[in-house]
C-alpha positions as a printed NumPy array, in Angstrom:
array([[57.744, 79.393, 49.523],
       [59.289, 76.154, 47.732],
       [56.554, 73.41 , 47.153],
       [57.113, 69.531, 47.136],
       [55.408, 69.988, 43.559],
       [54.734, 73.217, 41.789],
       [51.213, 73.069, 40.983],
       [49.617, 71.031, 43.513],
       [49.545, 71.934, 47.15 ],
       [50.216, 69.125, 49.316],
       [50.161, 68.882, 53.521],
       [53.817, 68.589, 53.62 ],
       [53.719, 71.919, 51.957],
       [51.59 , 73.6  , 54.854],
       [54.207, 72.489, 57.547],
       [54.864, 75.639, 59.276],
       [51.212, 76.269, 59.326],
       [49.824, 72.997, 60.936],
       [53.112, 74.12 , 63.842],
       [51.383, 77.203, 64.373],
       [49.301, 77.881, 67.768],
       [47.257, 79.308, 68.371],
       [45.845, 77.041, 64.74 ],
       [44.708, 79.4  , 62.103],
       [40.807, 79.856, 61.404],
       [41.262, 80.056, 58.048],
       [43.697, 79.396, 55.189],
       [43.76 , 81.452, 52.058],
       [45.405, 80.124, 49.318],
       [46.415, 82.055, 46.324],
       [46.37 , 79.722, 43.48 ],
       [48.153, 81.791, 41.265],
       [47.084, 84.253, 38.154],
       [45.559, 81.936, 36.294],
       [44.228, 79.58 , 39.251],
       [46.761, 76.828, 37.852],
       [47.836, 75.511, 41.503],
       [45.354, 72.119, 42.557],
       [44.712, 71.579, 46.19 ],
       [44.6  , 68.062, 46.93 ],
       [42.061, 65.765, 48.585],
       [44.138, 65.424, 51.474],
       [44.92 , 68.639, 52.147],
       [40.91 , 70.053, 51.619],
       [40.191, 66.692, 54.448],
       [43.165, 67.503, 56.482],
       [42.307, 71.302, 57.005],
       [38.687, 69.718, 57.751],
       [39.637, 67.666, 60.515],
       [41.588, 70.897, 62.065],
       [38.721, 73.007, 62.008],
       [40.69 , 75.137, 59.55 ],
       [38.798, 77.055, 56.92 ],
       [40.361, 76.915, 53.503],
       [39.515, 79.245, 50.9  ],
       [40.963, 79.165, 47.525],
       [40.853, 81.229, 45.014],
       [43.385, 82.727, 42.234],
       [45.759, 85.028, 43.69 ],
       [44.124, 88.276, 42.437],
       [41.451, 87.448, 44.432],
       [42.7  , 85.776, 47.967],
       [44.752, 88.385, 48.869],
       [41.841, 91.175, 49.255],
       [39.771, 87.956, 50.874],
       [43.297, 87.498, 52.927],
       [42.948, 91.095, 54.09 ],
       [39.142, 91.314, 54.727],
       [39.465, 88.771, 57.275],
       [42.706, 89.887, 58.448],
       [40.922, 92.951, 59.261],
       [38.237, 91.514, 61.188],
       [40.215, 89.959, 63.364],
       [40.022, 86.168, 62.301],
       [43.224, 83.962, 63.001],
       [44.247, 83.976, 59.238],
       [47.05 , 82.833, 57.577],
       [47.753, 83.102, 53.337],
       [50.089, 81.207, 51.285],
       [50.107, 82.818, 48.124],
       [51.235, 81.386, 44.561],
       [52.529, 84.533, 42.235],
       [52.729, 83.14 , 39.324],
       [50.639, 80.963, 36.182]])
């Protein structure tokens, strides 16, 4: 999953997830080991507007959030930094 920049998450970046329908509920973003990756203004008022949940946390963490609410059903989508 290339980035327009590597530590910052932009809208641009969430393309093929804004294209999605049904829209997700929620977004889970892995912000990497060390929670190094920003989320921008933009993107936190975008996902607002949408009615789209974001959660952020380093990746260690989002993907057990990612599969809690996988598991109970919720329309979830994760987009996962692996590194820093």
């Amino acid at each position: 999953w290339w980035r327009k920049e590597g530590h910052s998450l932009h809208m641009e970046d969430l393309k093929e997830v804004m294209e999605r329908e049904p829209k997700p509920e929620v977004l889970v973003v892995g912000t990497g080991y060390y929670g190094l990756v920003k989320i921008l203004p933009e993107v936190e008022n975008s996902l607002k507007k949408l009615g789209i949940e974001l959660v952020a946390q380093p990746t260690k963490e989002a993907y057990k959030t990612f599969n809690t609410l996988l598991g109970s059903g919720k329309r979830v989508v994760g987009a996962f930094h692996l590194t820093c």
